Tab-separated table of C-alpha atoms in Angstrom:
chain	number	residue	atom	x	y	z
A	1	UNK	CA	6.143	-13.850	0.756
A	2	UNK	CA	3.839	-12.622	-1.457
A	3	UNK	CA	3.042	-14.854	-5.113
A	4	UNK	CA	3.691	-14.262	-8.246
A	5	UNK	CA	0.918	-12.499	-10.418
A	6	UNK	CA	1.108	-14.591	-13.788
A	7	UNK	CA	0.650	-11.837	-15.684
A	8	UNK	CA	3.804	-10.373	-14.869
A	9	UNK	CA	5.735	-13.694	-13.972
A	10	UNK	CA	8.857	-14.398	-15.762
A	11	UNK	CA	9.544	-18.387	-16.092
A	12	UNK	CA	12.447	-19.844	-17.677
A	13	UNK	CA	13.553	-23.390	-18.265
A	14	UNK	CA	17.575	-23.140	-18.245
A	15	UNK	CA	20.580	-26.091	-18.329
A	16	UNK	CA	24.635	-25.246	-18.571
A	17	UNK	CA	23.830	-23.926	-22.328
A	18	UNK	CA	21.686	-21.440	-21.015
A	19	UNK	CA	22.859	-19.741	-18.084
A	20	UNK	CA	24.709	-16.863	-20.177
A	21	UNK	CA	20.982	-16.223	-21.406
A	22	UNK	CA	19.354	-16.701	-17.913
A	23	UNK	CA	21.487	-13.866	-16.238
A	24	UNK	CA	20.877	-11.256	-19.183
A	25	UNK	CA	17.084	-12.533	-18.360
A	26	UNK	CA	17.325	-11.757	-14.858
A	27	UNK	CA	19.310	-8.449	-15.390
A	28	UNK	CA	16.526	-7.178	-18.087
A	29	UNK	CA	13.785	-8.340	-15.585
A	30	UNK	CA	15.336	-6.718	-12.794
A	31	UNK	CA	16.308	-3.184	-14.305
A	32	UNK	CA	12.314	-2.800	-15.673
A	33	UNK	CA	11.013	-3.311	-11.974
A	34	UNK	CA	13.263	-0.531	-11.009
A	35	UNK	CA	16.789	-2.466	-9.263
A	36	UNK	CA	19.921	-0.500	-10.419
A	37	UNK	CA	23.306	-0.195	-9.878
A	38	UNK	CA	24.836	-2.475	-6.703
A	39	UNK	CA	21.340	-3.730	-5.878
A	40	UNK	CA	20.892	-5.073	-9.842
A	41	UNK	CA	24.486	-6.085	-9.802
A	42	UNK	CA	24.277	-7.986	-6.291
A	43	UNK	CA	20.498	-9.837	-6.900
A	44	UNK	CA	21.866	-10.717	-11.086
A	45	UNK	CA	24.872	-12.001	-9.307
A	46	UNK	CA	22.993	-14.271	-6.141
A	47	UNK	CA	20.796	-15.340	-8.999
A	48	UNK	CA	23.713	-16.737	-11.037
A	49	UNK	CA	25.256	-18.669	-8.174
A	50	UNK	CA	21.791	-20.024	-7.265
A	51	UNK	CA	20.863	-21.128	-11.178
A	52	UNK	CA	24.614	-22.560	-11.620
A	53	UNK	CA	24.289	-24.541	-8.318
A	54	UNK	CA	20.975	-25.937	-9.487
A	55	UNK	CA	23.012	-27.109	-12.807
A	56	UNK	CA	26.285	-28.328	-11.265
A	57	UNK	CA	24.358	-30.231	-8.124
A	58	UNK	CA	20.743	-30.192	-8.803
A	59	UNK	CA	20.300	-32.313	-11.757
A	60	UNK	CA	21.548	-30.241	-14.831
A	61	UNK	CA	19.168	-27.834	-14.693
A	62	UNK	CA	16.258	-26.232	-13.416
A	63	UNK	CA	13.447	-23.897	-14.045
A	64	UNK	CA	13.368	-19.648	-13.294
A	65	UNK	CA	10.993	-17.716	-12.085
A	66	UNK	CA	10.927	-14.153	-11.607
A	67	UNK	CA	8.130	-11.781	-10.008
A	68	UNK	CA	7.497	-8.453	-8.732
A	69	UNK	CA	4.874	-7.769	-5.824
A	70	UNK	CA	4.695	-4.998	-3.437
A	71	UNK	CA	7.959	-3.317	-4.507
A	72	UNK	CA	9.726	-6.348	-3.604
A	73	UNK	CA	11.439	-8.600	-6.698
A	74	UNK	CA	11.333	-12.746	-6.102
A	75	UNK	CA	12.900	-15.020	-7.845
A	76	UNK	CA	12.892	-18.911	-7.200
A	77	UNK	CA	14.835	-21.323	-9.190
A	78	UNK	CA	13.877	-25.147	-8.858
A	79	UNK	CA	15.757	-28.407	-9.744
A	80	UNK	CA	15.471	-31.714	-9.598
A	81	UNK	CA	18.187	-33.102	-7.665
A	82	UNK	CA	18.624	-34.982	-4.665
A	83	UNK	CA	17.966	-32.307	-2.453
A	84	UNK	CA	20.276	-30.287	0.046
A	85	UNK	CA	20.912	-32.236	3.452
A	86	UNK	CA	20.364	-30.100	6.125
A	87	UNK	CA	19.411	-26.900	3.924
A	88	UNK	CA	19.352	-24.467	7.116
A	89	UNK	CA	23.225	-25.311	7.313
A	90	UNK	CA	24.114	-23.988	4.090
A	91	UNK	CA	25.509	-20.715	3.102
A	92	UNK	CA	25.383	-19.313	6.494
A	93	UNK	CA	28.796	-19.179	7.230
A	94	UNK	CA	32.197	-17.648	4.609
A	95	UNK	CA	33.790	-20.863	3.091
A	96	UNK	CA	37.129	-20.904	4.202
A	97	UNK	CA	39.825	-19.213	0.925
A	98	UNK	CA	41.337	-22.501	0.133
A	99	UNK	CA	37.725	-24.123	-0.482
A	100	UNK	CA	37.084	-24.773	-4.183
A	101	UNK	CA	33.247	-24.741	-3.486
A	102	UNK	CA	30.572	-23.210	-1.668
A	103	UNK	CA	30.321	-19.522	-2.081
A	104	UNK	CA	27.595	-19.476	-4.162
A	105	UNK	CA	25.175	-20.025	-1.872
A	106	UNK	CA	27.171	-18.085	0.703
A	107	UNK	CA	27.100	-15.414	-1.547
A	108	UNK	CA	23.872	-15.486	-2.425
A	109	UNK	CA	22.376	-14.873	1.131
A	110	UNK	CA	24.608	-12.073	1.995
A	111	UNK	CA	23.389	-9.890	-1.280
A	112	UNK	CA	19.787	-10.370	-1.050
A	113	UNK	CA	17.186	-9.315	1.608
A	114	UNK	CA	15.784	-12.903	2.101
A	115	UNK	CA	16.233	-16.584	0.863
A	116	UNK	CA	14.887	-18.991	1.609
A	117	UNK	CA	15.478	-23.160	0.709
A	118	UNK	CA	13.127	-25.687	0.401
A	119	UNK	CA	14.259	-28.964	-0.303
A	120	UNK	CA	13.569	-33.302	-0.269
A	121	UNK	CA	14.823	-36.105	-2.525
A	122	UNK	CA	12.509	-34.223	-5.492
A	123	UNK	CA	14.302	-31.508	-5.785
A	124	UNK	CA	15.206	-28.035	-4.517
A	125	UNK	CA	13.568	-24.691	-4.356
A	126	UNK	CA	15.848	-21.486	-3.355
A	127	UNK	CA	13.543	-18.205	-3.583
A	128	UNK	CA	15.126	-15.308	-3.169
A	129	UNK	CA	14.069	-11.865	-2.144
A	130	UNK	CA	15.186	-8.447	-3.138
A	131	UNK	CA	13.420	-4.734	-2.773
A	132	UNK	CA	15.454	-1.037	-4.587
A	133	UNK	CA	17.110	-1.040	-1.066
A	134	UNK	CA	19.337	-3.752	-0.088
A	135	UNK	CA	20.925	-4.414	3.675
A	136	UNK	CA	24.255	-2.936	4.080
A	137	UNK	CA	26.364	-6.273	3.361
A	138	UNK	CA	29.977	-6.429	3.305
């Protein structure tokens, strides 16, 4: 994965209060490094279920980053929350329809091209991955 250049790095601090302002971040940053229709719908969307998780599980809040390199678009969100127990587990498999959570990070991994968790009892780091052309997801 390649790292951010700072000059063009995006970071944002968000909490619940915020994450209206956080997508319309992520959709502005998105559509001027050249992502449109599905592909900007699908990585704003993965994005959103990522940040929300991070306030509903990882502490309230978190901080955004967004980057472009090699005609690829990153973003990683980090919290501070316990951590994920076994993080390779999650999101891998559709949460069955009478589940009231999980998607999100189901979701997530189906409409991006990579993501990737790191995570311990500081916190959690979900980057994700997307380039103009996306896998052919359901």
């Amino acid at each position: 994965m390649s790292e951010p250049d700072e000059a063009l790095e995006l970071q944002y601090d968000f909490d619940f209060d915020t994450l209206v302002t956080v997508r319309r971040l992520v959709e502005r940053y998105a559509e001027r490094h050249r992502l449109t229709g599905q592909d900007l719908y699908r990585f704003v969307v993965a994005v959103n279920e990522i940040t929300t998780n991070a306030v509903r599980y990882g502490g309230g809040g978190g901080r955004l980053s967004l980057w472009q390199a090699d005609g690829r678009l990153y973003c990683r969100v980090t919290d501070n929350g316990p951590g994920l127990p076994r993080p390779d587990e999650h999101g891998h498999d559709p949460v069955p329809a009478d589940s009231s959570s999980g998607r999100g990070l189901w979701l997530a991994r189906q409409w991006v091209s990579r993501l990737t968790i790191d995570t311990g009892v500081d916190g959690t780091t979900v980057t994700l991955e997307a380039s103009a052309t996306q896998p052919n997801h359901p």
